[in-house]
Coordinates of C-alpha atoms in Angstrom, one line a residue:
X1 CA 18.5 4.4 -20.6
X2 CA 16.7 7.3 -19.0
X3 CA 18.2 8.3 -15.6
X4 CA 16.5 10.9 -13.3
X5 CA 19.5 13.1 -13.0
X6 CA 19.9 15.4 -10.1
X7 CA 16.8 14.4 -8.3
X8 CA 16.5 12.1 -5.3
X9 CA 16.5 8.5 -6.6
X10 CA 15.2 6.1 -3.9
X11 CA 17.6 3.3 -3.1
X12 CA 15.0 0.7 -4.2
X13 CA 14.9 2.2 -7.7
X14 CA 18.6 1.5 -8.1
X15 CA 17.7 -2.1 -8.7
X16 CA 15.7 -1.4 -11.9
X17 CA 18.4 1.0 -13.1
X18 CA 21.2 -1.6 -12.5
X19 CA 19.5 -4.3 -14.5
X20 CA 20.0 -2.7 -18.0
X21 CA 23.5 -1.7 -16.9
X22 CA 24.3 -5.4 -16.0
X23 CA 22.7 -6.9 -19.1
X24 CA 23.6 -4.4 -21.8
X25 CA 26.5 -2.4 -20.3
X26 CA 29.0 -5.1 -19.7
X27 CA 30.6 -6.3 -23.1
X28 CA 30.4 -10.0 -23.7
X29 CA 32.7 -10.4 -26.8
X30 CA 32.8 -14.2 -26.6
X31 CA 29.0 -14.3 -26.8
X32 CA 28.4 -11.6 -29.4
X33 CA 30.7 -8.9 -30.9
X34 CA 29.8 -6.1 -31.1
X35 CA 27.7 -6.1 -27.9
X36 CA 25.3 -3.3 -27.0
X37 CA 26.5 0.3 -26.6
X38 CA 24.6 1.5 -23.4
X39 CA 24.3 5.2 -22.8
X40 CA 22.8 6.7 -19.6
X41 CA 20.8 9.8 -20.5
X42 CA 20.0 12.2 -17.6
X43 CA 16.8 14.2 -17.4
X44 CA 18.8 17.3 -16.5
X45 CA 16.5 18.1 -13.5
X46 CA 17.7 19.5 -10.3
X47 CA 15.8 19.3 -7.0
X48 CA 15.5 17.9 -3.5
X49 CA 15.5 14.3 -2.4
X50 CA 11.8 13.3 -2.7
X51 CA 12.2 9.8 -1.4
X52 CA 10.1 9.1 1.7
X53 CA 13.1 7.9 3.7
X54 CA 15.4 10.6 2.5
X55 CA 17.9 8.0 1.2
X56 CA 17.7 8.9 -2.4
X57 CA 20.9 9.5 -4.5
X58 CA 21.6 12.3 -6.9
X59 CA 23.0 11.1 -10.2
X60 CA 24.8 12.8 -13.1
X61 CA 25.3 11.5 -16.6
X62 CA 27.4 12.4 -19.6
X63 CA 24.4 12.2 -22.0
X64 CA 21.1 14.1 -22.0
X65 CA 17.6 13.5 -23.2
X66 CA 18.4 14.8 -26.7
X67 CA 20.6 11.7 -27.1
X68 CA 17.5 9.5 -26.9
X69 CA 16.5 10.4 -30.4
X70 CA 19.5 8.6 -31.8
X71 CA 19.0 5.3 -29.9
X72 CA 17.8 2.0 -31.3
X73 CA 16.2 1.1 -27.9
X74 CA 15.1 3.5 -25.1
X75 CA 14.6 2.1 -21.6
X76 CA 12.8 3.9 -18.9
X77 CA 13.5 1.9 -15.7
X78 CA 11.2 3.8 -13.3
X79 CA 9.7 7.2 -12.6
X80 CA 9.8 9.0 -9.2
X81 CA 7.4 7.8 -6.6
X82 CA 5.5 11.1 -6.3
X83 CA 4.6 10.8 -10.0
X84 CA 3.0 7.5 -9.4
X85 CA 1.5 7.9 -5.9
X86 CA 0.6 11.5 -6.0
X87 CA 0.0 12.1 -9.7
X88 CA 2.8 14.7 -9.8
X89 CA 3.4 15.6 -13.5
X90 CA 6.4 14.0 -15.2
X91 CA 8.9 16.4 -16.8
X92 CA 7.6 17.6 -20.1
X93 CA 11.1 17.4 -21.5
X94 CA 11.1 13.7 -20.8
X95 CA 7.8 13.1 -22.4
X96 CA 8.8 15.1 -25.5
X97 CA 12.1 13.2 -25.8
X98 CA 10.3 9.9 -25.6
X99 CA 7.9 10.8 -28.3
X100 CA 10.8 12.0 -30.5
X101 CA 12.7 8.8 -30.0
X102 CA 9.7 6.7 -30.9
X103 CA 9.0 8.8 -34.0
X104 CA 12.6 8.3 -35.0
X105 CA 12.1 4.5 -34.9
X106 CA 13.4 3.6 -31.4
X107 CA 12.1 0.5 -29.6
X108 CA 10.6 1.7 -26.4
X109 CA 11.0 -0.3 -23.2
X110 CA 9.8 0.3 -19.6
X111 CA 10.6 -1.5 -16.4
X112 CA 8.2 -1.3 -13.4
X113 CA 6.8 2.2 -13.1
X114 CA 8.5 3.4 -16.2
X115 CA 5.3 2.4 -17.9
X116 CA 3.8 5.6 -16.5
X117 CA 6.2 7.6 -18.6
X118 CA 5.4 5.7 -21.8
X119 CA 1.7 6.0 -21.1
X120 CA 2.0 9.8 -20.5
X121 CA 3.8 10.0 -23.9
X122 CA 0.8 8.3 -25.5
X123 CA 2.9 5.3 -26.6
X124 CA 0.8 2.7 -24.8
X125 CA -2.6 3.9 -26.1
X126 CA -4.5 0.9 -27.5
X127 CA -1.7 -1.4 -26.5
X128 CA -1.5 -4.2 -23.9
X129 CA 1.0 -3.3 -21.2
X130 CA 2.0 -4.1 -17.6
X131 CA 3.8 -2.7 -14.6
X132 CA 4.3 -3.9 -11.0
X133 CA 1.1 -5.4 -9.8
X134 CA 0.9 -2.9 -6.9
X135 CA 0.7 0.0 -9.4
X136 CA -1.3 -1.5 -12.3
X137 CA -4.6 -0.3 -10.8
X138 CA -3.3 3.3 -10.8
X139 CA -1.9 2.9 -14.3
X140 CA -5.3 1.6 -15.7
X141 CA -7.2 4.4 -13.9
X142 CA -5.0 7.2 -15.0
X143 CA -4.6 6.0 -18.6
X144 CA -7.9 4.3 -19.6
X145 CA -6.7 3.9 -23.2
X146 CA -4.1 1.4 -22.1
X147 CA -5.0 -2.3 -21.8
X148 CA -3.3 -3.0 -18.5
X149 CA -2.5 -6.7 -17.7
X150 CA -1.3 -7.3 -14.1
X151 CA -0.9 -11.1 -14.6
X152 CA 2.3 -11.2 -16.7
X153 CA 6.0 -10.6 -16.1
X154 CA 6.3 -8.6 -19.3
X155 CA 4.5 -7.7 -22.5
X156 CA 6.2 -7.7 -25.9
X157 CA 4.1 -5.6 -28.3
X158 CA 6.8 -5.4 -31.0
X159 CA 8.2 -1.9 -30.8
X160 CA 6.9 -1.2 -27.3
X161 CA 7.7 -3.5 -24.4
X162 CA 6.8 -3.2 -20.7
X163 CA 7.6 -5.2 -17.6
X164 CA 6.4 -5.8 -14.1
X165 CA 8.6 -4.7 -11.2
X166 CA 12.0 -5.6 -9.9
X167 CA 13.2 -9.0 -11.2
X168 CA 10.6 -9.0 -14.0
X169 CA 12.7 -6.2 -15.5
X170 CA 15.6 -8.7 -15.7
X171 CA 13.2 -11.2 -17.5
X172 CA 12.4 -8.5 -20.1
X173 CA 16.0 -7.5 -20.6
X174 CA 17.0 -11.1 -21.2
X175 CA 14.0 -11.4 -23.6
X176 CA 15.4 -8.5 -25.5
X177 CA 18.8 -10.2 -25.8
X178 CA 17.0 -13.3 -26.9
X179 CA 15.2 -11.3 -29.6
X180 CA 18.3 -9.5 -30.8
X181 CA 21.0 -12.1 -30.5
X182 CA 19.3 -15.4 -30.2
X183 CA 18.4 -17.9 -27.5
X184 CA 21.9 -19.4 -27.1
X185 CA 23.4 -16.0 -26.2
X186 CA 20.5 -15.1 -23.9
X187 CA 20.8 -18.5 -22.2
X188 CA 24.6 -18.2 -21.7
X189 CA 24.2 -14.7 -20.3
X190 CA 21.6 -15.9 -17.9
X191 CA 23.9 -18.6 -16.8
X192 CA 26.6 -16.1 -16.1
X193 CA 24.2 -14.0 -14.1
X194 CA 23.1 -17.1 -12.2
X195 CA 19.4 -16.5 -13.0
X196 CA 16.8 -18.6 -15.0
X197 CA 16.8 -17.9 -18.7
X198 CA 13.0 -18.0 -18.6
X199 CA 10.7 -18.2 -15.6
X200 CA 7.4 -20.1 -15.7
X201 CA 4.1 -18.2 -15.2
X202 CA 3.6 -14.5 -14.7
X203 CA 3.4 -12.0 -11.9
X204 CA 0.0 -13.3 -11.0
X205 CA 1.7 -15.9 -8.8
X206 CA 3.2 -13.1 -6.7
X207 CA -0.1 -11.1 -6.1
X208 CA -1.2 -11.7 -2.5
X209 CA -4.8 -12.8 -2.9
X210 CA -5.1 -13.2 0.9
X211 CA -5.0 -9.5 1.4
X212 CA -8.7 -8.4 1.5
X213 CA -9.9 -5.4 -0.4
X214 CA -12.1 -2.8 1.3
X215 CA -14.9 -4.5 3.1
X216 CA -17.0 -1.4 3.9
X217 CA -20.7 -1.2 3.7
X218 CA -21.3 -3.3 6.8
X219 CA -20.2 -6.6 5.1
X220 CA -17.0 -7.1 7.1
X221 CA -18.5 -9.6 9.7
X222 CA -20.0 -11.7 6.9
X223 CA -16.8 -11.8 4.9
X224 CA -14.6 -12.5 7.9
X225 CA -16.9 -15.4 8.7
X226 CA -16.6 -16.7 5.1
X227 CA -12.8 -16.6 5.3
X228 CA -12.9 -18.7 8.4
X229 CA -15.1 -21.3 6.7
X230 CA -13.6 -21.6 3.2
X231 CA -13.5 -25.4 3.5
X232 CA -17.3 -25.4 3.4
X233 CA -19.3 -25.4 0.1
X234 CA -20.3 -21.8 0.5
X235 CA -22.8 -20.1 -1.9
X236 CA -23.8 -16.6 -2.6
X237 CA -27.2 -17.4 -1.1
X238 CA -25.4 -18.6 2.1
X239 CA -23.6 -15.3 2.5
X240 CA -26.6 -13.2 1.6
X241 CA -28.7 -15.0 4.2
X242 CA -26.0 -14.4 6.8
X243 CA -26.0 -10.7 5.9
X244 CA -29.8 -10.6 6.1
X245 CA -30.0 -9.5 2.5
X246 CA -31.4 -10.8 -0.7
X247 CA -28.8 -12.4 -3.0
X248 CA -29.3 -9.6 -5.5
X249 CA -28.8 -6.9 -2.9
X250 CA -25.7 -8.7 -1.5
X251 CA -24.3 -9.0 -5.0
X252 CA -24.7 -5.3 -5.6
X253 CA -23.3 -4.3 -2.2
X254 CA -20.3 -6.5 -2.4
X255 CA -19.4 -5.4 -5.9
X256 CA -19.8 -1.8 -4.9
X257 CA -17.4 -2.2 -1.9
X258 CA -14.8 -4.7 -3.2
X259 CA -15.0 -4.1 -6.9
X260 CA -15.7 -7.8 -7.6
X261 CA -18.6 -10.2 -7.8
X262 CA -19.4 -12.6 -4.9
X263 CA -18.3 -15.7 -6.8
X264 CA -15.0 -14.1 -7.9
X265 CA -14.5 -12.9 -4.3
X266 CA -15.0 -16.4 -3.0
X267 CA -12.7 -17.9 -5.6
X268 CA -9.9 -15.3 -4.8
X269 CA -10.2 -16.1 -1.1
X270 CA -10.0 -19.8 -1.7
X271 CA -7.0 -19.4 -4.0
X272 CA -5.4 -17.1 -1.3
X273 CA -5.9 -19.8 1.3
X274 CA -4.4 -22.4 -1.1
X275 CA -1.4 -20.2 -1.7
X276 CA -0.9 -19.8 2.1
X277 CA -1.1 -23.6 2.6
X278 CA 1.3 -24.3 -0.3
X279 CA 3.8 -21.8 1.2
X280 CA 3.6 -22.9 4.8
X281 CA 2.8 -26.6 4.8
X282 CA 3.8 -29.9 3.2
X283 CA 0.2 -31.1 2.9
X284 CA -0.7 -33.0 -0.3
X285 CA -2.4 -31.1 -3.1
X286 CA -5.6 -33.1 -2.5
X287 CA -5.8 -31.9 1.1
X288 CA -5.1 -28.3 0.2
X289 CA -7.9 -28.4 -2.4
X290 CA -10.2 -29.7 0.4
X291 CA -9.2 -27.2 3.0
X292 CA -9.4 -24.2 0.6
X293 CA -12.8 -25.3 -0.6
X294 CA -11.7 -25.8 -4.1
X295 CA -12.5 -29.5 -3.9
X296 CA -10.4 -32.0 -5.9
X297 CA -6.7 -31.7 -6.8
X298 CA -7.7 -31.4 -10.4
X299 CA -10.1 -28.5 -9.7
X300 CA -7.3 -26.8 -7.6
X301 CA -4.8 -27.2 -10.5
X302 CA -7.4 -25.8 -13.0
X303 CA -8.1 -22.6 -11.1
X304 CA -4.4 -22.2 -10.2
X305 CA -3.3 -22.4 -13.8
X306 CA -6.1 -20.1 -14.9
X307 CA -5.7 -17.4 -12.2
X308 CA -2.1 -17.7 -10.9
X309 CA -0.5 -18.9 -14.1
X310 CA 1.5 -21.8 -12.7
X311 CA 0.6 -25.2 -11.3
X312 CA 0.3 -25.6 -7.5
X313 CA 3.5 -27.7 -7.5
X314 CA 5.5 -25.0 -9.4
X315 CA 4.1 -22.4 -7.0
X316 CA 5.2 -24.5 -4.0
X317 CA 8.7 -24.7 -5.4
X318 CA 8.9 -21.0 -5.9
X319 CA 7.9 -20.3 -2.3
X320 CA 9.7 -22.8 -0.1
X321 CA 8.1 -23.5 3.3
X322 CA 9.5 -21.1 5.9
X323 CA 7.8 -22.5 9.0
X324 CA 5.6 -25.5 9.7
X325 CA 1.9 -25.1 10.1
X326 CA -0.6 -27.8 11.1
X327 CA -4.1 -26.7 10.1
X328 CA -7.1 -28.7 11.3
X329 CA -9.2 -30.5 8.8

């Protein structure tokens, strides 16, 4: 596993780094013997703590990047935030080491923002890949040759695998154990870790559709009105009329300012409303379909499975109600 040695590692990145250590670094002789031989390979960098809160840790390792070339599997758990948010270049030594490891036959794995390192090395070109949904837009923009999918927990493309953020990294690591040692071993290991051996759906169920994209261009009042009346059978013509525009002009303006079509925008808002109701109320599915403007329970289930990746009932179980809410019909 690649470890950013000597530079400030933000405390939240320690979670991704701890996952491979937990899955592969702790021998399980009663499940499989031999187990994995995990080596932490430092980048050899030295620098200041770049974490925004100044709570990063400096790490040192016994192995260096040269050791990646002899690995069967190379895992990049994350890259420093400035490399993602600000476009700061990744260390060339790391990129070279990743390419050499791949050329030597290593299976390449990234967790969360580690996908940026694999993409920079050209290992994701022409491949389907994922990362944390908050960063997939940046990944797709910076590396247009990568087929970025923000809806899945992980992507197994044979010799290159990528995962979404945080716990999705655990899903991928357990998947690797399942591939290498079989379902029984993976299931028993998951049981010991007190986690599901396999989670339903993808990371689409965690994307907050209720958060609006930029509404510039003078459309904000119309879109705010639409969000307040999602239970009505709204059409593009209705919104265009309220904006005092032709449907064609409204379509063009909305797509330019939000990056999506009016129909897709409406559907996302309705699904976001349904998500909120599933999380915060115990209303029947039929009533939630009505209040969100998605109509029947069957129509709600259809769009939920297609866009979110799980059924409304599974989604509700994943997000237990925190506080009661009594919306008016």
